[in-house]
mmCIF file of C-alpha atoms in Angstrom:
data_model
loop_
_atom_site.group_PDB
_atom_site.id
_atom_site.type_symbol
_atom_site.label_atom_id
_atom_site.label_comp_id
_atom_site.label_asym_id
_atom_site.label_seq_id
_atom_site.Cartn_x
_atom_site.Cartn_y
_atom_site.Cartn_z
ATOM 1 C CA UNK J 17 0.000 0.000 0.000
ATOM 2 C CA UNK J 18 2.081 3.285 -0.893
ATOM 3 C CA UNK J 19 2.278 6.221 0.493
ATOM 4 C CA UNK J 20 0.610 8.028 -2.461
ATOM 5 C CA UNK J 21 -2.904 6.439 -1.549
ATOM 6 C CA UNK J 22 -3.386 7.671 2.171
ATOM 7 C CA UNK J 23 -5.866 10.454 2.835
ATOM 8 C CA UNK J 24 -3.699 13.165 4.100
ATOM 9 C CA UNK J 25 -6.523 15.749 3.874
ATOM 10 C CA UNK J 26 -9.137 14.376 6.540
ATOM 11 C CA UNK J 27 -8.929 14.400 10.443
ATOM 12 C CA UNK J 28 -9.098 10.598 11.458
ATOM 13 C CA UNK J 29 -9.130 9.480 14.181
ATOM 14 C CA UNK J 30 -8.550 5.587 15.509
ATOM 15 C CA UNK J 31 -10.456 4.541 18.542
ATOM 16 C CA UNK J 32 -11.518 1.088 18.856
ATOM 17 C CA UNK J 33 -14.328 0.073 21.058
ATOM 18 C CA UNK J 34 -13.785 -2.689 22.469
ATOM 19 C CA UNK J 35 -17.447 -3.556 23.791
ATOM 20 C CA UNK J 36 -17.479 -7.224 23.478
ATOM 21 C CA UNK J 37 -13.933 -7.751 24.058
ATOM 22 C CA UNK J 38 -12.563 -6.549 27.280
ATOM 23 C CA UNK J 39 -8.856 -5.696 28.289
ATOM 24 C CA UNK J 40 -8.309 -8.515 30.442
ATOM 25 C CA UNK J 41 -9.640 -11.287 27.909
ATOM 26 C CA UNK J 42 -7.035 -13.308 26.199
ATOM 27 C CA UNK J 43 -5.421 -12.399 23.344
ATOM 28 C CA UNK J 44 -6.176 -16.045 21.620
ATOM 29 C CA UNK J 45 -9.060 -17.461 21.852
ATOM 30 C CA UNK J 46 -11.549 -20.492 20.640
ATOM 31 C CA UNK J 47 -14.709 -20.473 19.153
ATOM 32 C CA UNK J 48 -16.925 -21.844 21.624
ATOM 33 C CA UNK J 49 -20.040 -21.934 19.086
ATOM 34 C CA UNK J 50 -20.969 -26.120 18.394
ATOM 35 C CA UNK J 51 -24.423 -25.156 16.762
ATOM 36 C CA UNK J 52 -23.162 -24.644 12.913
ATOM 37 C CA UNK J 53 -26.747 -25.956 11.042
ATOM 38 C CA UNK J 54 -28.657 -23.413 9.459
ATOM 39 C CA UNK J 55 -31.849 -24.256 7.355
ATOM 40 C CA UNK J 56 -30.873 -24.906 4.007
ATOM 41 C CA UNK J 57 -33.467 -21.989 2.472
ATOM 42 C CA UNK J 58 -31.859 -19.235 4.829
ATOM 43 C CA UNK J 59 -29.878 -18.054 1.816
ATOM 44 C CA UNK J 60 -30.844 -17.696 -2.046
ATOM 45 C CA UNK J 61 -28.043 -17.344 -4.277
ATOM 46 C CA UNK J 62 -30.546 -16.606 -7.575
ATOM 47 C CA UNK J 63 -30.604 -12.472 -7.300
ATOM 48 C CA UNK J 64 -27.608 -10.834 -7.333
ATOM 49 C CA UNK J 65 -26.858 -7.443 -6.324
ATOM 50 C CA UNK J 66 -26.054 -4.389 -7.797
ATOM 51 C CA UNK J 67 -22.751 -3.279 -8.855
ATOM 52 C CA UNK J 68 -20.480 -0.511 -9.450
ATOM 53 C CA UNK J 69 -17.615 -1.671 -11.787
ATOM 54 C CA UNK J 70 -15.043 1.112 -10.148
ATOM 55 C CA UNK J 71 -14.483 3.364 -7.337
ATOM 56 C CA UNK J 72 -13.638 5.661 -9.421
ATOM 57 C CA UNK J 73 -17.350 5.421 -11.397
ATOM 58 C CA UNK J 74 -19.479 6.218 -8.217
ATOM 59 C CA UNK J 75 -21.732 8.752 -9.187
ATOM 60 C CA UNK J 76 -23.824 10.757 -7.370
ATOM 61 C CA UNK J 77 -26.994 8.686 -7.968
ATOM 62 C CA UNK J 78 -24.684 5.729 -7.136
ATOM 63 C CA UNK J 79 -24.533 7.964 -3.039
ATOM 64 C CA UNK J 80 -28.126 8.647 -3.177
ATOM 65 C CA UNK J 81 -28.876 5.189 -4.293
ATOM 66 C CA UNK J 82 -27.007 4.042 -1.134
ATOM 67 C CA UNK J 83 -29.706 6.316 1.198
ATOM 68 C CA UNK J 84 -32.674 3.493 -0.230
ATOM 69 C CA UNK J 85 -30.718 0.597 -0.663
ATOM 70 C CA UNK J 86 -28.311 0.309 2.410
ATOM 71 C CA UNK J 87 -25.129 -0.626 0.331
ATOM 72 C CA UNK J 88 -22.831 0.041 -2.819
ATOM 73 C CA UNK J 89 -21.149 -2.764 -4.226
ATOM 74 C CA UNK J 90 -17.541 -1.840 -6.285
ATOM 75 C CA UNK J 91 -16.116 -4.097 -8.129
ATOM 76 C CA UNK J 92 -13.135 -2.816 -8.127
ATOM 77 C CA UNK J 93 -10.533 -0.953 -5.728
ATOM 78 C CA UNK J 94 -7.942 -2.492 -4.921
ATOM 79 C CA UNK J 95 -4.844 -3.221 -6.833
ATOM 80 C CA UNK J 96 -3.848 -7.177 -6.823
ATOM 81 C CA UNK J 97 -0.656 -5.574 -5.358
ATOM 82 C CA UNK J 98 -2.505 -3.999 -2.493
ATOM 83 C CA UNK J 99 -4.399 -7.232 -1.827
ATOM 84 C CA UNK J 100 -0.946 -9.059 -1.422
ATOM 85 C CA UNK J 101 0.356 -6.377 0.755
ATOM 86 C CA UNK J 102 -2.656 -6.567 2.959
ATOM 87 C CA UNK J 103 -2.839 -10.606 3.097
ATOM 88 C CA UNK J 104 1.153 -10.356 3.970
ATOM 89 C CA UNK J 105 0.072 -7.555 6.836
ATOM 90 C CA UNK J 106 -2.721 -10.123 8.386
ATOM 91 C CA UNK J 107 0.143 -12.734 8.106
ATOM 92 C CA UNK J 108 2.653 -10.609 10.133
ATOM 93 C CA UNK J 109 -0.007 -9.839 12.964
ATOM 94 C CA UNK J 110 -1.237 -13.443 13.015
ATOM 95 C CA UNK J 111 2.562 -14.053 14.056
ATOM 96 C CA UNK J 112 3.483 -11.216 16.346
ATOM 97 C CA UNK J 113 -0.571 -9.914 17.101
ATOM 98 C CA UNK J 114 0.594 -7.159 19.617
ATOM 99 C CA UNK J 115 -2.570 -5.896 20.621
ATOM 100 C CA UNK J 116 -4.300 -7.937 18.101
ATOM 101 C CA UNK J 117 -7.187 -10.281 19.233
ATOM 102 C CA UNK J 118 -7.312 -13.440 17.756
ATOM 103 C CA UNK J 119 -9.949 -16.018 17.297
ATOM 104 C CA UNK J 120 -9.896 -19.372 15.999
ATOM 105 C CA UNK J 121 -12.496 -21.964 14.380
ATOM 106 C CA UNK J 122 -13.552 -24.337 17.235
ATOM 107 C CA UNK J 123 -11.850 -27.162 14.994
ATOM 108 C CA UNK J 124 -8.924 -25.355 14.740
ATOM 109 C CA UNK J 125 -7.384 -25.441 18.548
ATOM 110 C CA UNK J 126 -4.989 -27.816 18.540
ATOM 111 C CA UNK J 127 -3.146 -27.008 14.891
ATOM 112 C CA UNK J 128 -2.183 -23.099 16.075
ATOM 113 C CA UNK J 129 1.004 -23.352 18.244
ATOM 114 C CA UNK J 130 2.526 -24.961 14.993
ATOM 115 C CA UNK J 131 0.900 -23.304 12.359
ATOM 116 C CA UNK J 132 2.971 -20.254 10.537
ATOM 117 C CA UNK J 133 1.230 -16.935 9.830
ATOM 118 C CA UNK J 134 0.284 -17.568 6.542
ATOM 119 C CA UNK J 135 -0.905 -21.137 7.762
ATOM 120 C CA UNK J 136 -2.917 -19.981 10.604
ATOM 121 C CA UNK J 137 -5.461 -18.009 7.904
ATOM 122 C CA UNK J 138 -6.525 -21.407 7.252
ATOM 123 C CA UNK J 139 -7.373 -21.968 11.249
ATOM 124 C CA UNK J 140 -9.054 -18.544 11.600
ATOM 125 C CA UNK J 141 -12.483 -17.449 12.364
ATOM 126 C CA UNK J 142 -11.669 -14.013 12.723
ATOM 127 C CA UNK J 143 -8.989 -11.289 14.104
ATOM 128 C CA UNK J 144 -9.271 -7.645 15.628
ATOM 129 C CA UNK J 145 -7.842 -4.317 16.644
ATOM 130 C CA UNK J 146 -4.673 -4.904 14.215
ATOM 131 C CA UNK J 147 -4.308 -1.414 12.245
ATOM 132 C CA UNK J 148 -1.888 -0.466 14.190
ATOM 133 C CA UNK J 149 0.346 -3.209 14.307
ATOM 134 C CA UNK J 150 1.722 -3.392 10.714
ATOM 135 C CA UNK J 151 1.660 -0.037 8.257
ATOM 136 C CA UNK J 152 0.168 -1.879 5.461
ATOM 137 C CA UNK J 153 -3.106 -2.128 7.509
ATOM 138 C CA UNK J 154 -2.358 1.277 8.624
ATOM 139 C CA UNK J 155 -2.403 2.499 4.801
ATOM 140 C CA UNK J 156 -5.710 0.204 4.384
ATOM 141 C CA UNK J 157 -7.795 1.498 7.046
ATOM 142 C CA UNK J 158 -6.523 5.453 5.728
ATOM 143 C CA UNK J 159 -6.818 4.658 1.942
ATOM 144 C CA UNK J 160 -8.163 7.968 0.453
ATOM 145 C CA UNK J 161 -10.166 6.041 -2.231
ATOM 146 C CA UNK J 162 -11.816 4.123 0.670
ATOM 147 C CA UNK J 163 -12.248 7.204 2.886
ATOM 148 C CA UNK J 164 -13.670 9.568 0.108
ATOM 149 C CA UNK J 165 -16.771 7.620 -0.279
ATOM 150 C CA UNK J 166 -17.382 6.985 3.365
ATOM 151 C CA UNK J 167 -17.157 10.889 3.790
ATOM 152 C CA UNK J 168 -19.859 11.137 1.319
ATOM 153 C CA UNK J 169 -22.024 8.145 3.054
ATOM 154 C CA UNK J 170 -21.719 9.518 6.081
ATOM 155 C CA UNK J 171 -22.230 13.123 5.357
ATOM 156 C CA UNK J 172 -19.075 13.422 7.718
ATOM 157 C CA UNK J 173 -15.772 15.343 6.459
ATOM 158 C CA UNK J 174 -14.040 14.241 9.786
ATOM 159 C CA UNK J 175 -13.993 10.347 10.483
ATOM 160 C CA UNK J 176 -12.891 7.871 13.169
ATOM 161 C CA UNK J 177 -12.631 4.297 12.193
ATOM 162 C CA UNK J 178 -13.871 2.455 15.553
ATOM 163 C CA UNK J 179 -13.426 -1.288 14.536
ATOM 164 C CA UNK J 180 -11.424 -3.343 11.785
ATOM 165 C CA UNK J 181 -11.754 -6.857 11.741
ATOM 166 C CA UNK J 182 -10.328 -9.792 9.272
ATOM 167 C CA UNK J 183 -13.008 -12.354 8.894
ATOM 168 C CA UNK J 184 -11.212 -15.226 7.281
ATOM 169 C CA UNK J 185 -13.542 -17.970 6.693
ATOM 170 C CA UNK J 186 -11.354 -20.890 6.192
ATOM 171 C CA UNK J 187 -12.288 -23.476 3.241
ATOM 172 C CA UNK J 188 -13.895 -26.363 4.501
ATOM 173 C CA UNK J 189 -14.887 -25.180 8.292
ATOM 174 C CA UNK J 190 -15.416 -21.375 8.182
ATOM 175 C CA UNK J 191 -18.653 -21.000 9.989
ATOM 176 C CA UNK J 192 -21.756 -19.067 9.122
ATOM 177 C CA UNK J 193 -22.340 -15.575 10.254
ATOM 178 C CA UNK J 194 -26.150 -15.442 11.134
ATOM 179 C CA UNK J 195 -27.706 -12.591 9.856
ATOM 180 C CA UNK J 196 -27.538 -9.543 11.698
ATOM 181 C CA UNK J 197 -27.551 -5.924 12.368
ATOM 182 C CA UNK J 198 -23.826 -4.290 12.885
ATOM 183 C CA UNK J 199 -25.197 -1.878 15.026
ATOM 184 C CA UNK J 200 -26.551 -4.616 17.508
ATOM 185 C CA UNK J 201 -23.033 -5.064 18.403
ATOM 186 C CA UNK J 202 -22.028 -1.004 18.557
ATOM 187 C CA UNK J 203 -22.287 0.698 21.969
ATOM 188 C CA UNK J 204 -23.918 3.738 19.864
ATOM 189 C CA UNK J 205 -27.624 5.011 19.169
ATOM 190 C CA UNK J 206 -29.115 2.952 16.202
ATOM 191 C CA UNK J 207 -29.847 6.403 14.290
ATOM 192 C CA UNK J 208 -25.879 7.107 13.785
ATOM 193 C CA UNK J 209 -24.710 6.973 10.595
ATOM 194 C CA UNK J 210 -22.246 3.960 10.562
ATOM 195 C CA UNK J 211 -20.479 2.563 7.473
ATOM 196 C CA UNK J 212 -18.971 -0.782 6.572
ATOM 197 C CA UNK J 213 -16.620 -1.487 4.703
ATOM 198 C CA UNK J 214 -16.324 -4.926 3.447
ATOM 199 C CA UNK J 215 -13.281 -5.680 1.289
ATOM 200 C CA UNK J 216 -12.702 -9.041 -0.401
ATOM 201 C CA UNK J 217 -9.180 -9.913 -0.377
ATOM 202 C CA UNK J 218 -10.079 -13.464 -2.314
ATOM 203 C CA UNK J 219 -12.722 -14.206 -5.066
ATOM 204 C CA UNK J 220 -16.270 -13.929 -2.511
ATOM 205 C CA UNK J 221 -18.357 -16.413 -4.020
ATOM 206 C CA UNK J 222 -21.995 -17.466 -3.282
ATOM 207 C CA UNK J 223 -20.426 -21.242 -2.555
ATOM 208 C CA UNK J 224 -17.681 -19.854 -0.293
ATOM 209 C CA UNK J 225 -19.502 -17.562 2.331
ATOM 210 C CA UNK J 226 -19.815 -13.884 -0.062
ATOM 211 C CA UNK J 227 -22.011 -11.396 1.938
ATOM 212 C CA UNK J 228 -25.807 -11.394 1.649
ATOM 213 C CA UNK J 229 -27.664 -8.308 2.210
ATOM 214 C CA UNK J 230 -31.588 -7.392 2.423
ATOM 215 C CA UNK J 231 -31.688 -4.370 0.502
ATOM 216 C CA UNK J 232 -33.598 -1.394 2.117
ATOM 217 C CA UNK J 233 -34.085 -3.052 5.599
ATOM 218 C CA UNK J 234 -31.444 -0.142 7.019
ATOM 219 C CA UNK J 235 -34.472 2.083 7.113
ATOM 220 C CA UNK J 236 -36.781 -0.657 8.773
ATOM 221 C CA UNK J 237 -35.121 -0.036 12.267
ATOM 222 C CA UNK J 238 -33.315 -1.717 14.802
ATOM 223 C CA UNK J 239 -34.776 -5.722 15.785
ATOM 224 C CA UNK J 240 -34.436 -7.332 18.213
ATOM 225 C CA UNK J 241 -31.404 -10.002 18.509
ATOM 226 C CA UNK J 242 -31.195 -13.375 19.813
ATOM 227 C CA UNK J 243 -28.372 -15.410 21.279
ATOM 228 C CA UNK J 244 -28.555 -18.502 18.859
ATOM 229 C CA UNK J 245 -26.018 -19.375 17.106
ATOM 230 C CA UNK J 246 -24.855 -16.195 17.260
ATOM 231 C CA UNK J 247 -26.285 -12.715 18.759
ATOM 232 C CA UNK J 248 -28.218 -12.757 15.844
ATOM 233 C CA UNK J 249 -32.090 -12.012 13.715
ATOM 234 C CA UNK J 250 -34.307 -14.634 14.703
ATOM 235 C CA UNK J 251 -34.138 -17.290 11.370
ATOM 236 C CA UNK J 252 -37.851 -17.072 11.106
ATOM 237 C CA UNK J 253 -37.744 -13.266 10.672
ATOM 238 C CA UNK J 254 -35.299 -12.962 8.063
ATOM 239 C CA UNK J 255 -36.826 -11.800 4.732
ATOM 240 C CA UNK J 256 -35.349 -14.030 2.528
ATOM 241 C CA UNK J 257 -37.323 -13.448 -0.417
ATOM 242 C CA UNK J 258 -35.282 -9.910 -0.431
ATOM 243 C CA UNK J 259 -31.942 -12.142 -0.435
ATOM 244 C CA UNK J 260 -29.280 -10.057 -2.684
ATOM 245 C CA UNK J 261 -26.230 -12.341 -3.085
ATOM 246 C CA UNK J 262 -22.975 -9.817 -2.906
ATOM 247 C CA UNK J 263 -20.240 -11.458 -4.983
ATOM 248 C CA UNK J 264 -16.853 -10.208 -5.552
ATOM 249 C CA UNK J 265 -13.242 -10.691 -6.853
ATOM 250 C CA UNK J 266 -10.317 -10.361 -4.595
ATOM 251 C CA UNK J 267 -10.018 -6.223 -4.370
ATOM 252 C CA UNK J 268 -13.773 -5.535 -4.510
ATOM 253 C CA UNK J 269 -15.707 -3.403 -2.041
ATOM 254 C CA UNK J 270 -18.999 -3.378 -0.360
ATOM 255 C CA UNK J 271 -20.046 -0.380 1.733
ATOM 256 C CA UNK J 272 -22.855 -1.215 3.868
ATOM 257 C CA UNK J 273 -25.344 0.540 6.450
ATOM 258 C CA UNK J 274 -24.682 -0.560 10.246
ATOM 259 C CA UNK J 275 -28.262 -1.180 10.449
ATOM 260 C CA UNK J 276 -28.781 -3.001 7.043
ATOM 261 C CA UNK J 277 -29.970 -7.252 7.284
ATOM 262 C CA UNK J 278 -26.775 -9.086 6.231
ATOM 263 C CA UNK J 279 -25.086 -12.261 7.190
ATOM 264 C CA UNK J 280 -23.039 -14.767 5.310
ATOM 265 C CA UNK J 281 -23.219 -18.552 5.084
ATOM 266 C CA UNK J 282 -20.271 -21.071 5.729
ATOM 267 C CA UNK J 283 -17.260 -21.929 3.361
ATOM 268 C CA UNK J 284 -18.010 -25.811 2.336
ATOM 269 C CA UNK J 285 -15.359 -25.150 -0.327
ATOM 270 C CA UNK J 286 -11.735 -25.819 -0.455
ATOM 271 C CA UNK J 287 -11.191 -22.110 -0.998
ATOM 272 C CA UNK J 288 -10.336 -19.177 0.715
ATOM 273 C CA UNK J 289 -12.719 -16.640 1.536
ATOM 274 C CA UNK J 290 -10.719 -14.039 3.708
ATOM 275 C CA UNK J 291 -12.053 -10.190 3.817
ATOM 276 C CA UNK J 292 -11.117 -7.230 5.719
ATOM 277 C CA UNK J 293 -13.854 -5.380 7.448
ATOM 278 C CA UNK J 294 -13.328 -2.028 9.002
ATOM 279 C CA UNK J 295 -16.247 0.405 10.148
ATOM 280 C CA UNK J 296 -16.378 4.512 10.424
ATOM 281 C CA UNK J 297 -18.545 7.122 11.863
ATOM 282 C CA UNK J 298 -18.339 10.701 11.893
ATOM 283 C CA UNK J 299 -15.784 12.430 14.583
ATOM 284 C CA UNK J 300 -17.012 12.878 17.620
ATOM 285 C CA UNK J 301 -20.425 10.594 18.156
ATOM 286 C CA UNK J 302 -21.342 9.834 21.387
ATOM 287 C CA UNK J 303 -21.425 6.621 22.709
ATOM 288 C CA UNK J 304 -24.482 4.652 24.651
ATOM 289 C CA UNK J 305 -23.764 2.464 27.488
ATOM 290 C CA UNK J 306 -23.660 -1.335 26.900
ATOM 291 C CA UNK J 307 -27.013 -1.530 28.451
ATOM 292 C CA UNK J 308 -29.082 0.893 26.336
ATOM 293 C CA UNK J 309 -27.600 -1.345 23.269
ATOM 294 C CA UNK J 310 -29.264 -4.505 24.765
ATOM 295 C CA UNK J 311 -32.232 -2.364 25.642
ATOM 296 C CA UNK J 312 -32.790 -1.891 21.957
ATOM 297 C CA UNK J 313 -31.256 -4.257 20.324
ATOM 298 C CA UNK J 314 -31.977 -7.398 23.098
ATOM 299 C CA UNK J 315 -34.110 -10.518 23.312
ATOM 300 C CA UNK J 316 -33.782 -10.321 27.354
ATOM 301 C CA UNK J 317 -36.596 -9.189 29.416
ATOM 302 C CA UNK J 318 -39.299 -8.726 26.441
ATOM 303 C CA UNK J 319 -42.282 -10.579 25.222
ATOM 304 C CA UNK J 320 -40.580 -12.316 22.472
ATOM 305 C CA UNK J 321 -39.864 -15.424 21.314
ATOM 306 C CA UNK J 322 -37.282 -17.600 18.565
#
């Protein structure tokens, strides 16, 4: 990632919020989850989403489209040279993760004390809080191609990036992630405007785990999560008939709303699906305490059921 492509011109600010994750938890840990069956019509892979073909190509309408729809797909951002400097940078922080936290599939435990950097992506459910430990993250998470269209979805010229996150999806055993609402895992009011950024760092495919989004169901509100097989939407409440299958090729980008319907199913390939996800909001927001999240966003202690 050179020097040329980091955003020189905005404040930004990096402070991650480490809500689910405190201090004293270890650095390394297991996934815990054993429930990994999903019903089989949770996902529909036959209407496929809209796309941009280049960053460069976002439009205006492309913005406002983004207001109704809850995402913009890109095909294209990322240099293949950029996506080998990033999968080297996750590599490096897999094998000195500083303040890095580290998760692993449940399957996965007793391969990791021998496993090299580049070997543990096969072992890995998913990694956090690693921008700062190597500069090619660093010049990800700043990228001013990347942070010029968040400004615009946010309607924010001044940014702080509050979470990044490598989900890594390893072929034959990545796990599904239920379908969800970001923000039911923010500490921050469900009206702030919060952007994802998704980036694909190997061909996403509908057979190895690409995202899934509900178009429009951003400006539906937050709903209520459940502790399943994940904190997650209730199965019987997800809209699948809206199902918009999100592939892309290793480089592509999809921005997404925090409180847009998305979720992705498992890798039963032999291929890599590893991504990059990093999320912004403007300067300055507020955060809620942990327990006015679960008020809105929580299963516990109302008349609902799953």
């Amino acid at each position: 990632m050179g020097k040329s492509r980091a955003d020189t011109t905005t404040k930004f600010d990096y402070k991650p919020r480490r809500t689910l994750n405190p201090p004293d938890q270890a650095k390394f840990q297991v996934d815990t989850t054993t429930d990994f069956g999903y019903p089989p019509d949770l996902y529909r892979f036959d209407n496929p989403a809209t796309f941009v073909e280049s960053i460069d190509e976002i439009s205006a309408a492309d913005v406002a489209r983004f207001a109704v729809d809850g995402y913009l797909a890109v095909r294209n951002v990322l240099e293949p040279h950029e996506v080998t400097d990033v999968l080297d940078g996750l590599s490096h922080v897999l094998t000195s993760p500083g303040q890095a936290e580290i998760q692993y599939e449940s399957w996965a435990a007793d391969h990791v004390d021998t496993a090299t950097g580049t070997e543990r992506m096969d072992l890995v459910r998913k990694f956090m809080w690693f921008v700062n430990e190597d500069s090619r993250l660093r010049g990800l998470a700043t990228d001013k191609r990347i942070l010029r269209i968040v400004r615009q979805l946010t309607g924010s010229e001044d940014l702080t990036m509050f979470q990044d996150m490598a989900l890594l999806k390893p072929p034959g055993g990545g796990r599904e992630k239920p379908w969800h609402q970001d923000n039911a895992f923010f500490s921050y009011e469900p009206g702030t405007p919060i952007v994802g950024v998704w980036i694909a760092l190997d061909p996403a495919t509908p057979e190895n785990g690409c995202m899934h989004v509900i178009p429009g169901s951003h400006v539906e509100g937050p709903v209520v999560h459940f502790r399943r097989r994940d904190f997650q939407l209730c199965d019987d409440e997800v809209q699948v008939t809206r199902d918009t299958v999100v592939p892309l090729p290793p480089g592509g980008i999809l921005f997404f709303h925090g409180l847009l319907h998305h979720g992705t199913p498992a890798n039963r390939t032999d291929t890599r699906r590893r991504a990059v996800q990093l999320h912004y909001l403007p300067a300055g927001t507020p955060g809620i305490p942990q327990e006015r999240r679960l008020e809105i966003f929580g299963s516990e202690g109302k008349d609902v059921t799953c």
